[in-house]
């Protein structure tokens, strides 16, 4: 399998039910995660100095990276655009939240970050499904490669 086929799977033979399920999961978790990013963006000036700095790069930069993962990457996830690429910052953000920021907390405190983490890892493994921009790009690549 080449990198372009990994990033842009064509999904010619998949069932509609499977792809519909992936679409619903992408939209549902994408919107939920996007809301977290939007809230952080709207309160940026009041929380940028208080935000955790688990990577040691400064509170503002940690907050900006988190907003990027939660807002920009979520938007791309909803549409299935570069899904496997945009899931990487989302997975990293949830790993940092679960293992570092809330590492010593009770599971009930870090449960939400765990649910997001597992969901994003599973979406990374499965790919976006046939109802996505990645699938459209993948079909175009496959057709172009077959034609010439």
N, CA, C and O atoms as a GROMACS GRO file, in nm:
protein
  592
    1UNK      N    1   0.086  -0.118   0.000
    1UNK     CA    2   0.000   0.000   0.000
    1UNK      C    3   0.091   0.124   0.000
    1UNK      O    4   0.185   0.134   0.079
    2UNK      N    5   0.061   0.216  -0.088
    2UNK     CA    6   0.139   0.338  -0.094
    2UNK      C    7   0.084   0.441   0.003
    2UNK      O    8  -0.027   0.427   0.055
    3UNK      N    9   0.163   0.543   0.027
    3UNK     CA   10   0.122   0.648   0.121
    3UNK      C   11  -0.005   0.718   0.071
    3UNK      O   12  -0.094   0.747   0.151
    4UNK      N   13  -0.014   0.744  -0.058
    4UNK     CA   14  -0.134   0.814  -0.109
    4UNK      C   15  -0.259   0.729  -0.093
    4UNK      O   16  -0.368   0.783  -0.072
    5UNK      N   17  -0.246   0.596  -0.104
    5UNK     CA   18  -0.364   0.511  -0.085
    5UNK      C   19  -0.398   0.495   0.063
    5UNK      O   20  -0.514   0.472   0.098
    6UNK      N   21  -0.298   0.508   0.150
    6UNK     CA   22  -0.324   0.506   0.294
    6UNK      C   23  -0.397   0.633   0.336
    6UNK      O   24  -0.492   0.628   0.415
    7UNK      N   25  -0.352   0.748   0.283
    7UNK     CA   26  -0.414   0.876   0.319
    7UNK      C   27  -0.547   0.898   0.249
    7UNK      O   28  -0.636   0.962   0.305
    8UNK      N   29  -0.561   0.847   0.129
    8UNK     CA   30  -0.682   0.869   0.050
    8UNK      C   31  -0.739   0.736   0.001
    8UNK      O   32  -0.730   0.706  -0.118
    9UNK      N   33  -0.797   0.656   0.091
    9UNK     CA   34  -0.853   0.527   0.049
    9UNK      C   35  -0.973   0.547  -0.042
    9UNK      O   36  -1.052   0.639  -0.022
   10UNK      N   37  -0.987   0.461  -0.143
   10UNK     CA   38  -1.091   0.478  -0.244
   10UNK      C   39  -1.227   0.424  -0.199
   10UNK      O   40  -1.329   0.483  -0.235
   11UNK      N   41  -1.233   0.315  -0.124
   11UNK     CA   42  -1.357   0.258  -0.072
   11UNK      C   43  -1.459   0.226  -0.181
   11UNK      O   44  -1.575   0.268  -0.173
   12UNK      N   45  -1.418   0.153  -0.282
   12UNK     CA   46  -1.514   0.114  -0.386
   12UNK      C   47  -1.610   0.006  -0.338
   12UNK      O   48  -1.728   0.008  -0.375
   13UNK      N   49  -1.563  -0.087  -0.256
   13UNK     CA   50  -1.642  -0.205  -0.224
   13UNK      C   51  -1.701  -0.207  -0.084
   13UNK      O   52  -1.757  -0.309  -0.044
   14UNK      N   53  -1.691  -0.100  -0.010
   14UNK     CA   54  -1.740  -0.101   0.127
   14UNK      C   55  -1.892  -0.087   0.133
   14UNK      O   56  -1.955  -0.029   0.044
   15UNK      N   57  -1.947  -0.142   0.239
   15UNK     CA   58  -2.092  -0.132   0.256
   15UNK      C   59  -2.131   0.010   0.294
   15UNK      O   60  -2.054   0.083   0.357
   16UNK      N   61  -2.248   0.045   0.257
   16UNK     CA   62  -2.298   0.179   0.291
   16UNK      C   63  -2.320   0.194   0.441
   16UNK      O   64  -2.298   0.301   0.497
   17UNK      N   65  -2.362   0.086   0.506
   17UNK     CA   66  -2.386   0.092   0.651
   17UNK      C   67  -2.257   0.123   0.726
   17UNK      O   68  -2.257   0.204   0.818
   18UNK      N   69  -2.148   0.060   0.687
   18UNK     CA   70  -2.018   0.083   0.750
   18UNK      C   71  -1.973   0.228   0.730
   18UNK      O   72  -1.931   0.294   0.825
   19UNK      N   73  -1.983   0.276   0.609
   19UNK     CA   74  -1.943   0.414   0.580
   19UNK      C   75  -2.036   0.515   0.646
   19UNK      O   76  -1.992   0.622   0.688
   20UNK      N   77  -2.163   0.483   0.655
   20UNK     CA   78  -2.258   0.571   0.723
   20UNK      C   79  -2.225   0.578   0.871
   20UNK      O   80  -2.230   0.686   0.931
   21UNK      N   81  -2.192   0.465   0.931
   21UNK     CA   82  -2.153   0.463   1.072
   21UNK      C   83  -2.028   0.548   1.094
   21UNK      O   84  -2.022   0.626   1.190
   22UNK      N   85  -1.927   0.535   1.008
   22UNK     CA   86  -1.807   0.617   1.019
   22UNK      C   87  -1.839   0.766   1.004
   22UNK      O   88  -1.782   0.849   1.075
   23UNK      N   89  -1.929   0.799   0.913
   23UNK     CA   90  -1.971   0.937   0.894
   23UNK      C   91  -2.037   0.993   1.020
   23UNK      O   92  -2.007   1.105   1.062
   24UNK      N   93  -2.127   0.916   1.079
   24UNK     CA   94  -2.196   0.960   1.200
   24UNK      C   95  -2.097   0.979   1.314
   24UNK      O   96  -2.105   1.077   1.388
   25UNK      N   97  -2.004   0.886   1.329
   25UNK     CA   98  -1.904   0.898   1.436
   25UNK      C   99  -1.816   1.019   1.413
   25UNK      O  100  -1.788   1.094   1.507
   26UNK      N  101  -1.772   1.040   1.288
   26UNK     CA  102  -1.690   1.157   1.256
   26UNK      C  103  -1.762   1.286   1.288
   26UNK      O  104  -1.704   1.377   1.349
   27UNK      N  105  -1.887   1.296   1.248
   27UNK     CA  106  -1.964   1.418   1.272
   27UNK      C  107  -1.989   1.438   1.420
   27UNK      O  108  -1.968   1.547   1.473
   28UNK      N  109  -2.034   1.334   1.488
   28UNK     CA  110  -2.068   1.344   1.630
   28UNK      C  111  -1.947   1.385   1.714
   28UNK      O  112  -1.952   1.485   1.785
   29UNK      N  113  -1.839   1.307   1.705
   29UNK     CA  114  -1.720   1.338   1.787
   29UNK      C  115  -1.648   1.462   1.737
   29UNK      O  116  -1.586   1.533   1.816
   30UNK      N  117  -1.655   1.489   1.608
   30UNK     CA  118  -1.595   1.610   1.555
   30UNK      C  119  -1.662   1.735   1.611
   30UNK      O  120  -1.595   1.830   1.650
   31UNK      N  121  -1.794   1.734   1.614
   31UNK     CA  122  -1.868   1.850   1.667
   31UNK      C  123  -1.843   1.866   1.817
   31UNK      O  124  -1.822   1.977   1.866
   32UNK      N  125  -1.846   1.755   1.890
   32UNK     CA  126  -1.820   1.763   2.034
   32UNK      C  127  -1.681   1.820   2.063
   32UNK      O  128  -1.665   1.906   2.150
   33UNK      N  129  -1.581   1.773   1.990
   33UNK     CA  130  -1.445   1.820   2.010
   33UNK      C  131  -1.430   1.964   1.963
   33UNK      O  132  -1.357   2.043   2.024
   34UNK      N  133  -1.499   1.999   1.856
   34UNK     CA  134  -1.497   2.135   1.804
   34UNK      C  135  -1.552   2.234   1.907
   34UNK      O  136  -1.502   2.346   1.918
   35UNK      N  137  -1.653   2.194   1.980
   35UNK     CA  138  -1.712   2.281   2.083
   35UNK      C  139  -1.608   2.313   2.191
   35UNK      O  140  -1.601   2.426   2.238
   36UNK      N  141  -1.529   2.212   2.229
   36UNK     CA  142  -1.422   2.237   2.328
   36UNK      C  143  -1.324   2.341   2.274
   36UNK      O  144  -1.284   2.432   2.347
   37UNK      N  145  -1.286   2.328   2.149
   37UNK     CA  146  -1.192   2.423   2.089
   37UNK      C  147  -1.251   2.562   2.077
   37UNK      O  148  -1.183   2.662   2.101
   38UNK      N  149  -1.377   2.569   2.040
   38UNK     CA  150  -1.444   2.699   2.026
   38UNK      C  151  -1.451   2.770   2.161
   38UNK      O  152  -1.426   2.891   2.170
   39UNK      N  153  -1.485   2.695   2.266
   39UNK     CA  154  -1.489   2.754   2.401
   39UNK      C  155  -1.352   2.807   2.443
   39UNK      O  156  -1.342   2.915   2.502
   40UNK      N  157  -1.248   2.732   2.412
   40UNK     CA  158  -1.113   2.778   2.446
   40UNK      C  159  -1.074   2.902   2.364
   40UNK      O  160  -1.010   2.993   2.416
   41UNK      N  161  -1.114   2.904   2.238
   41UNK     CA  162  -1.084   3.019   2.154
   41UNK      C  163  -1.155   3.144   2.204
   41UNK      O  164  -1.096   3.252   2.208
   42UNK      N  165  -1.280   3.131   2.242
   42UNK     CA  166  -1.357   3.246   2.289
   42UNK      C  167  -1.307   3.299   2.423
   42UNK      O  168  -1.323   3.417   2.453
   43UNK      N  169  -1.248   3.213   2.503
   43UNK     CA  170  -1.196   3.259   2.634
   43UNK      C  171  -1.043   3.262   2.635
   43UNK      O  172  -0.982   3.255   2.741
   44UNK      N  173  -0.983   3.273   2.517
   44UNK     CA  174  -0.837   3.267   2.503
   44UNK      C  175  -0.766   3.367   2.594
   44UNK      O  176  -0.673   3.331   2.666
   45UNK      N  177  -0.810   3.493   2.593
   45UNK     CA  178  -0.740   3.597   2.669
   45UNK      C  179  -0.750   3.577   2.820
   45UNK      O  180  -0.662   3.620   2.894
   46UNK      N  181  -0.855   3.514   2.865
   46UNK     CA  182  -0.869   3.494   3.009
   46UNK      C  183  -0.801   3.366   3.059
   46UNK      O  184  -0.771   3.355   3.177
   47UNK      N  185  -0.777   3.270   2.968
   47UNK     CA  186  -0.717   3.144   3.015
   47UNK      C  187  -0.574   3.121   2.965
   47UNK      O  188  -0.510   3.025   3.007
   48UNK      N  189  -0.523   3.207   2.876
   48UNK     CA  190  -0.393   3.177   2.816
   48UNK      C  191  -0.279   3.174   2.917
   48UNK      O  192  -0.182   3.101   2.896
   49UNK      N  193  -0.286   3.250   3.024
   49UNK     CA  194  -0.179   3.245   3.124
   49UNK      C  195  -0.204   3.137   3.230
   49UNK      O  196  -0.112   3.098   3.302
   50UNK      N  197  -0.328   3.088   3.238
   50UNK     CA  198  -0.362   2.986   3.337
   50UNK      C  199  -0.360   2.845   3.279
   50UNK      O  200  -0.367   2.747   3.353
   51UNK      N  201  -0.350   2.834   3.147
   51UNK     CA  202  -0.359   2.704   3.081
   51UNK      C  203  -0.237   2.619   3.117
   51UNK      O  204  -0.126   2.670   3.129
   52UNK      N  205  -0.259   2.490   3.134
   52UNK     CA  206  -0.150   2.398   3.166
   52UNK      C  207  -0.043   2.402   3.058
   52UNK      O  208  -0.073   2.420   2.940
   53UNK      N  209   0.081   2.385   3.098
   53UNK     CA  210   0.195   2.382   3.007
   53UNK      C  211   0.269   2.250   3.022
   53UNK      O  212   0.382   2.248   3.070
   54UNK      N  213   0.206   2.139   2.981
   54UNK     CA  214   0.268   2.008   3.004
   54UNK      C  215   0.390   1.982   2.916
   54UNK      O  216   0.471   1.895   2.949
   55UNK      N  217   0.404   2.055   2.806
   55UNK     CA  218   0.516   2.032   2.716
   55UNK      C  219   0.633   2.125   2.742
   55UNK      O  220   0.740   2.109   2.682
   56UNK      N  221   0.615   2.222   2.832
   56UNK     CA  222   0.721   2.315   2.865
   56UNK      C  223   0.748   2.418   2.756
   56UNK      O  224   0.861   2.466   2.744
   57UNK      N  225   0.647   2.452   2.677
   57UNK     CA  226   0.664   2.549   2.568
   57UNK      C  227   0.595   2.682   2.598
   57UNK      O  228   0.599   2.773   2.516
   58UNK      N  229   0.533   2.692   2.712
   58UNK     CA  230   0.460   2.811   2.750
   58UNK      C  231   0.310   2.788   2.743
   58UNK      O  232   0.261   2.714   2.658
   59UNK      N  233   0.238   2.853   2.832
   59UNK     CA  234   0.092   2.836   2.839
   59UNK      C  235   0.023   2.878   2.711
   59UNK      O  236  -0.067   2.808   2.663
   60UNK      N  237   0.064   2.991   2.656
   60UNK     CA  238  -0.001   3.041   2.534
   60UNK      C  239   0.017   2.945   2.417
   60UNK      O  240  -0.078   2.920   2.343
   61UNK      N  241   0.138   2.893   2.400
   61UNK     CA  242   0.163   2.800   2.290
   61UNK      C  243   0.091   2.667   2.310
   61UNK      O  244   0.040   2.609   2.215
   62UNK      N  245   0.088   2.620   2.433
   62UNK     CA  246   0.014   2.497   2.462
   62UNK      C  247  -0.134   2.516   2.432
   62UNK      O  248  -0.199   2.427   2.377
   63UNK      N  249  -0.187   2.632   2.469
   63UNK     CA  250  -0.327   2.661   2.441
   63UNK      C  251  -0.352   2.672   2.290
   63UNK      O  252  -0.454   2.622   2.241
   64UNK      N  253  -0.261   2.736   2.218
   64UNK     CA  254  -0.278   2.748   2.072
   64UNK      C  255  -0.276   2.611   2.005
   64UNK      O  256  -0.357   2.585   1.915
   65UNK      N  257  -0.187   2.524   2.047
   65UNK     CA  258  -0.182   2.390   1.989
   65UNK      C  259  -0.309   2.311   2.021
   65UNK      O  260  -0.359   2.236   1.937
   66UNK      N  261  -0.359   2.329   2.142
   66UNK     CA  262  -0.483   2.261   2.180
   66UNK      C  263  -0.601   2.313   2.099
   66UNK      O  264  -0.684   2.235   2.054
   67UNK      N  265  -0.608   2.444   2.080
   67UNK     CA  266  -0.715   2.503   1.999
   67UNK      C  267  -0.705   2.455   1.856
   67UNK      O  268  -0.807   2.425   1.793
   68UNK      N  269  -0.584   2.447   1.802
   68UNK     CA  270  -0.566   2.395   1.666
   68UNK      C  271  -0.621   2.253   1.654
   68UNK      O  272  -0.695   2.222   1.561
   69UNK      N  273  -0.583   2.168   1.749
   69UNK     CA  274  -0.629   2.029   1.745
   69UNK      C  275  -0.780   2.018   1.763
   69UNK      O  276  -0.846   1.939   1.695
   70UNK      N  277  -0.833   2.098   1.856
   70UNK     CA  278  -0.976   2.086   1.888
   70UNK      C  279  -1.066   2.159   1.790
   70UNK      O  280  -1.181   2.120   1.772
   71UNK      N  281  -1.017   2.264   1.727
   71UNK     CA  282  -1.102   2.343   1.639
   71UNK      C  283  -1.075   2.312   1.491
   71UNK      O  284  -1.164   2.267   1.419
   72UNK      N  285  -0.954   2.336   1.447
   72UNK     CA  286  -0.921   2.319   1.305
   72UNK      C  287  -0.925   2.172   1.265
   72UNK      O  288  -0.987   2.136   1.164
   73UNK      N  289  -0.860   2.087   1.344
   73UNK     CA  290  -0.856   1.945   1.309
   73UNK      C  291  -0.995   1.881   1.319
   73UNK      O  292  -1.028   1.792   1.240
   74UNK      N  293  -1.075   1.924   1.415
   74UNK     CA  294  -1.212   1.872   1.426
   74UNK      C  295  -1.294   1.906   1.304
   74UNK      O  296  -1.372   1.824   1.255
   75UNK      N  297  -1.277   2.026   1.254
   75UNK     CA  298  -1.351   2.068   1.135
   75UNK      C  299  -1.314   1.979   1.016
   75UNK      O  300  -1.401   1.936   0.941
   76UNK      N  301  -1.185   1.953   1.000
   76UNK     CA  302  -1.141   1.864   0.891
   76UNK      C  303  -1.191   1.722   0.912
   76UNK      O  304  -1.228   1.654   0.816
   77UNK      N  305  -1.193   1.676   1.038
   77UNK     CA  306  -1.242   1.541   1.068
   77UNK      C  307  -1.389   1.526   1.028
   77UNK      O  308  -1.428   1.424   0.972
   78UNK      N  309  -1.468   1.626   1.057
   78UNK     CA  310  -1.611   1.620   1.025
   78UNK      C  311  -1.632   1.594   0.876
   78UNK      O  312  -1.721   1.517   0.838
   79UNK      N  313  -1.551   1.656   0.792
   79UNK     CA  314  -1.565   1.640   0.647
   79UNK      C  315  -1.481   1.524   0.592
   79UNK      O  316  -1.487   1.496   0.473
   80UNK      N  317  -1.405   1.459   0.677
   80UNK     CA  318  -1.321   1.349   0.630
   80UNK      C  319  -1.213   1.400   0.536
   80UNK      O  320  -1.183   1.336   0.435
   81UNK      N  321  -1.155   1.513   0.568
   81UNK     CA  322  -1.052   1.574   0.485
   81UNK      C  323  -0.916   1.555   0.554
   81UNK      O  324  -0.893   1.608   0.662
   82UNK      N  325  -0.828   1.480   0.488
   82UNK     CA  326  -0.696   1.448   0.545
   82UNK      C  327  -0.712   1.386   0.684
   82UNK      O  328  -0.638   1.420   0.777
   83UNK      N  329  -0.808   1.297   0.697
   83UNK     CA  330  -0.848   1.246   0.828
   83UNK      C  331  -0.732   1.188   0.906
   83UNK      O  332  -0.713   1.222   1.023
   84UNK      N  333  -0.654   1.102   0.846
   84UNK     CA  334  -0.547   1.038   0.923
   84UNK      C  335  -0.440   1.138   0.965
   84UNK      O  336  -0.375   1.119   1.067
   85UNK      N  337  -0.422   1.243   0.889
   85UNK     CA  338  -0.324   1.345   0.926
   85UNK      C  339  -0.378   1.431   1.040
   85UNK      O  340  -0.306   1.456   1.137
   86UNK      N  341  -0.504   1.476   1.030
   86UNK     CA  342  -0.558   1.564   1.134
   86UNK      C  343  -0.585   1.490   1.264
   86UNK      O  344  -0.594   1.552   1.370
   87UNK      N  345  -0.598   1.358   1.257
   87UNK     CA  346  -0.618   1.283   1.381
   87UNK      C  347  -0.491   1.276   1.465
   87UNK      O  348  -0.500   1.255   1.586
   88UNK      N  349  -0.376   1.293   1.405
   88UNK     CA  350  -0.251   1.286   1.481
   88UNK      C  351  -0.245   1.394   1.589
   88UNK      O  352  -0.220   1.360   1.705
   89UNK      N  353  -0.267   1.524   1.557
   89UNK     CA  354  -0.268   1.622   1.666
   89UNK      C  355  -0.381   1.600   1.767
   89UNK      O  356  -0.365   1.631   1.885
   90UNK      N  357  -0.493   1.546   1.721
   90UNK     CA  358  -0.604   1.521   1.812
   90UNK      C  359  -0.569   1.408   1.909
   90UNK      O  360  -0.600   1.415   2.028
   91UNK      N  361  -0.504   1.304   1.858
   91UNK     CA  362  -0.461   1.192   1.943
   91UNK      C  363  -0.354   1.239   2.041
   91UNK      O  364  -0.358   1.204   2.159
   92UNK      N  365  -0.258   1.317   1.993
   92UNK     CA  366  -0.153   1.369   2.081
   92UNK      C  367  -0.213   1.455   2.192
   92UNK      O  368  -0.174   1.443   2.308
   93UNK      N  369  -0.307   1.540   2.157
   93UNK     CA  370  -0.373   1.626   2.257
   93UNK      C  371  -0.441   1.543   2.364
   93UNK      O  372  -0.432   1.574   2.483
   94UNK      N  373  -0.511   1.438   2.322
   94UNK     CA  374  -0.580   1.354   2.421
   94UNK      C  375  -0.483   1.268   2.501
   94UNK      O  376  -0.509   1.238   2.617
   95UNK      N  377  -0.371   1.228   2.441
   95UNK     CA  378  -0.268   1.156   2.518
   95UNK      C  379  -0.211   1.247   2.626
   95UNK      O  380  -0.194   1.204   2.740
   96UNK      N  381  -0.182   1.370   2.590
   96UNK     CA  382  -0.129   1.466   2.689
   96UNK      C  383  -0.232   1.492   2.798
   96UNK      O  384  -0.198   1.495   2.916
   97UNK      N  385  -0.358   1.510   2.759
   97UNK     CA  386  -0.463   1.535   2.858
   97UNK      C  387  -0.479   1.415   2.951
   97UNK      O  388  -0.489   1.432   3.073
   98UNK      N  389  -0.483   1.295   2.895
   98UNK     CA  390  -0.509   1.175   2.976
   98UNK      C  391  -0.388   1.135   3.060
   98UNK      O  392  -0.402   1.110   3.180
   99UNK      N  393  -0.271   1.129   2.999
   99UNK     CA  394  -0.154   1.075   3.068
   99UNK      C  395  -0.075   1.179   3.148
   99UNK      O  396  -0.012   1.145   3.247
  100UNK      N  397  -0.078   1.306   3.105
  100UNK     CA  398   0.005   1.407   3.170
  100UNK      C  399  -0.078   1.501   3.256
  100UNK      O  400  -0.061   1.507   3.378
  101UNK      N  401  -0.169   1.576   3.192
  101UNK     CA  402  -0.246   1.677   3.264
  101UNK      C  403  -0.332   1.614   3.374
  101UNK      O  404  -0.334   1.662   3.487
  102UNK      N  405  -0.401   1.506   3.340
  102UNK     CA  406  -0.489   1.438   3.437
  102UNK      C  407  -0.431   1.304   3.482
  102UNK      O  408  -0.504   1.220   3.535
  103UNK      N  409  -0.302   1.284   3.463
  103UNK     CA  410  -0.240   1.156   3.494
  103UNK      C  411  -0.261   1.108   3.636
  103UNK      O  412  -0.283   0.989   3.658
  104UNK      N  413  -0.255   1.197   3.732
  104UNK     CA  414  -0.270   1.159   3.873
  104UNK      C  415  -0.415   1.165   3.921
  104UNK      O  416  -0.444   1.127   4.035
  105UNK      N  417  -0.504   1.212   3.836
  105UNK     CA  418  -0.645   1.226   3.875
  105UNK      C  419  -0.716   1.091   3.873
  105UNK      O  420  -0.668   0.994   3.814
  106UNK      N  421  -0.830   1.087   3.937
  106UNK     CA  422  -0.915   0.968   3.933
  106UNK      C  423  -0.965   0.948   3.790
  106UNK      O  424  -0.975   1.043   3.713
  107UNK      N  425  -0.997   0.824   3.757
  107UNK     CA  426  -1.041   0.794   3.621
  107UNK      C  427  -1.165   0.874   3.583
  107UNK      O  428  -1.181   0.911   3.467
  108UNK      N  429  -1.252   0.900   3.678
  108UNK     CA  430  -1.374   0.975   3.649
  108UNK      C  431  -1.344   1.116   3.599
  108UNK      O  432  -1.424   1.174   3.526
  109UNK      N  433  -1.230   1.172   3.637
  109UNK     CA  434  -1.190   1.305   3.593
  109UNK      C  435  -1.135   1.300   3.451
  109UNK      O  436  -1.160   1.391   3.372
  110UNK      N  437  -1.061   1.196   3.420
  110UNK     CA  438  -0.996   1.188   3.289
  110UNK      C  439  -1.070   1.098   3.190
  110UNK      O  440  -1.018   1.068   3.082
  111UNK      N  441  -1.187   1.056   3.226
  111UNK     CA  442  -1.265   0.964   3.142
  111UNK      C  443  -1.296   1.021   3.005
  111UNK      O  444  -1.287   0.950   2.905
  112UNK      N  445  -1.333   1.148   2.998
  112UNK     CA  446  -1.368   1.209   2.870
  112UNK      C  447  -1.250   1.209   2.774
  112UNK      O  448  -1.266   1.178   2.656
  113UNK      N  449  -1.132   1.244   2.823
  113UNK     CA  450  -1.015   1.243   2.735
  113UNK      C  451  -0.984   1.100   2.690
  113UNK      O  452  -0.935   1.081   2.579
  114UNK      N  453  -1.010   1.001   2.772
  114UNK     CA  454  -0.989   0.862   2.734
  114UNK      C  455  -1.086   0.820   2.624
  114UNK      O  456  -1.047   0.752   2.529
  115UNK      N  457  -1.212   0.861   2.636
  115UNK     CA  458  -1.312   0.828   2.534
  115UNK      C  459  -1.274   0.890   2.400
  115UNK      O  460  -1.279   0.824   2.297
  116UNK      N  461  -1.235   1.017   2.402
  116UNK     CA  462  -1.189   1.082   2.279
  116UNK      C  463  -1.066   1.011   2.223
  116UNK      O  464  -1.059   0.986   2.103
  117UNK      N  465  -0.972   0.978   2.307
  117UNK     CA  466  -0.849   0.913   2.263
  117UNK      C  467  -0.879   0.781   2.192
  117UNK      O  468  -0.829   0.757   2.082
  118UNK      N  469  -0.959   0.697   2.252
  118UNK     CA  470  -0.993   0.567   2.193
  118UNK      C  471  -1.069   0.587   2.061
  118UNK      O  472  -1.041   0.518   1.963
  119UNK      N  473  -1.163   0.680   2.059
  119UNK     CA  474  -1.240   0.706   1.938
  119UNK      C  475  -1.148   0.753   1.825
  119UNK      O  476  -1.161   0.706   1.712
  120UNK      N  477  -1.057   0.845   1.855
  120UNK     CA  478  -0.968   0.898   1.752
  120UNK      C  479  -0.871   0.792   1.701
  120UNK      O  480  -0.839   0.789   1.582
  121UNK      N  481  -0.823   0.706   1.790
  121UNK     CA  482  -0.734   0.598   1.746
  121UNK      C  483  -0.810   0.502   1.654
  121UNK      O  484  -0.757   0.459   1.552
  122UNK      N  485  -0.933   0.468   1.691
  122UNK     CA  486  -1.013   0.380   1.606
  122UNK      C  487  -1.044   0.443   1.471
  122UNK      O  488  -1.041   0.375   1.368
  123UNK      N  489  -1.074   0.573   1.469
  123UNK     CA  490  -1.097   0.642   1.342
  123UNK      C  491  -0.970   0.648   1.258
  123UNK      O  492  -0.976   0.642   1.135
  124UNK      N  493  -0.855   0.659   1.322
  124UNK     CA  494  -0.728   0.657   1.250
  124UNK      C  495  -0.709   0.521   1.183
  124UNK      O  496  -0.664   0.514   1.068
  125UNK      N  497  -0.742   0.415   1.254
  125UNK     CA  498  -0.725   0.279   1.201
  125UNK      C  499  -0.823   0.251   1.088
  125UNK      O  500  -0.784   0.197   0.984
  126UNK      N  501  -0.950   0.288   1.107
  126UNK     CA  502  -1.052   0.254   1.008
  126UNK      C  503  -1.047   0.341   0.884
  126UNK      O  504  -1.083   0.296   0.775
  127UNK      N  505  -1.002   0.464   0.897
  127UNK     CA  506  -1.009   0.556   0.784
  127UNK      C  507  -1.144   0.625   0.783
  127UNK      O  508  -1.228   0.599   0.869
  128UNK      N  509  -1.166   0.713   0.687
  128UNK     CA  510  -1.285   0.798   0.689
  128UNK      C  511  -1.413   0.735   0.634
  128UNK      O  512  -1.521   0.787   0.661
  129UNK      N  513  -1.405   0.627   0.558
  129UNK     CA  514  -1.523   0.572   0.494
  129UNK      C  515  -1.548   0.638   0.360
  129UNK      O  516  -1.480   0.735   0.324
  130UNK      N  517  -1.645   0.586   0.287
  130UNK     CA  518  -1.667   0.634   0.150
  130UNK      C  519  -1.736   0.771   0.144
  130UNK      O  520  -1.734   0.836   0.040
  131UNK      N  521  -1.796   0.815   0.254
  131UNK     CA  522  -1.862   0.946   0.254
  131UNK      C  523  -1.768   1.049   0.315
  131UNK      O  524  -1.790   1.100   0.425
  132UNK      N  525  -1.663   1.080   0.240
  132UNK     CA  526  -1.562   1.173   0.288
  132UNK      C  527  -1.489   1.234   0.169
  132UNK      O  528  -1.492   1.182   0.058
  133UNK      N  529  -1.425   1.347   0.195
  133UNK     CA  530  -1.343   1.409   0.091
  133UNK      C  531  -1.222   1.322   0.060
  133UNK      O  532  -1.179   1.316  -0.056
  134UNK      N  533  -1.167   1.253   0.159
  134UNK     CA  534  -1.054   1.164   0.135
  134UNK      C  535  -1.091   1.054   0.037
  134UNK      O  536  -1.010   1.017  -0.049
  135UNK      N  537  -1.211   1.001   0.050
  135UNK     CA  538  -1.255   0.896  -0.042
  135UNK      C  539  -1.272   0.951  -0.183
  135UNK      O  540  -1.237   0.884  -0.281
  136UNK      N  541  -1.325   1.071  -0.194
  136UNK     CA  542  -1.336   1.134  -0.328
  136UNK      C  543  -1.198   1.151  -0.391
  136UNK      O  544  -1.179   1.122  -0.509
  137UNK      N  545  -1.104   1.199  -0.312
  137UNK     CA  546  -0.968   1.217  -0.362
  137UNK      C  547  -0.908   1.081  -0.397
  137UNK      O  548  -0.841   1.067  -0.500
  138UNK      N  549  -0.931   0.981  -0.312
  138UNK     CA  550  -0.879   0.846  -0.337
  138UNK      C  551  -0.934   0.787  -0.465
  138UNK      O  552  -0.860   0.725  -0.542
  139UNK      N  553  -1.064   0.804  -0.489
  139UNK     CA  554  -1.123   0.753  -0.614
  139UNK      C  555  -1.065   0.825  -0.734
  139UNK      O  556  -1.039   0.763  -0.838
  140UNK      N  557  -1.043   0.954  -0.722
  140UNK     CA  558  -0.982   1.031  -0.832
  140UNK      C  559  -0.841   0.979  -0.860
  140UNK      O  560  -0.803   0.961  -0.976
  141UNK      N  561  -0.763   0.955  -0.755
  141UNK     CA  562  -0.626   0.904  -0.772
  141UNK      C  563  -0.628   0.766  -0.837
  141UNK      O  564  -0.550   0.739  -0.929
  142UNK      N  565  -0.717   0.677  -0.790
  142UNK     CA  566  -0.726   0.542  -0.845
  142UNK      C  567  -0.766   0.547  -0.993
  142UNK      O  568  -0.708   0.476  -1.075
  143UNK      N  569  -0.864   0.629  -1.025
  143UNK     CA  570  -0.909   0.640  -1.164
  143UNK      C  571  -0.799   0.699  -1.253
  143UNK      O  572  -0.778   0.654  -1.365
  144UNK      N  573  -0.730   0.798  -1.202
  144UNK     CA  574  -0.622   0.861  -1.278
  144UNK      C  575  -0.507   0.762  -1.299
  144UNK      O  576  -0.451   0.756  -1.409
  145UNK      N  577  -0.472   0.686  -1.196
  145UNK     CA  578  -0.366   0.586  -1.209
  145UNK      C  579  -0.405   0.477  -1.306
  145UNK      O  580  -0.320   0.428  -1.381
  146UNK      N  581  -0.532   0.436  -1.304
  146UNK     CA  582  -0.578   0.331  -1.394
  146UNK      C  583  -0.582   0.378  -1.540
  146UNK      O  584  -0.560   0.300  -1.632
  147UNK      N  585  -0.610   0.506  -1.557
  147UNK     CA  586  -0.619   0.561  -1.694
  147UNK      C  587  -0.483   0.586  -1.757
  147UNK      O  588  -0.469   0.587  -1.879
  148UNK      N  589  -0.384   0.604  -1.675
  148UNK     CA  590  -0.260   0.641  -1.744
  148UNK      C  591  -0.140   0.611  -1.670
  148UNK      O  592  -0.030   0.638  -1.718
   0.00000   0.00000   0.00000
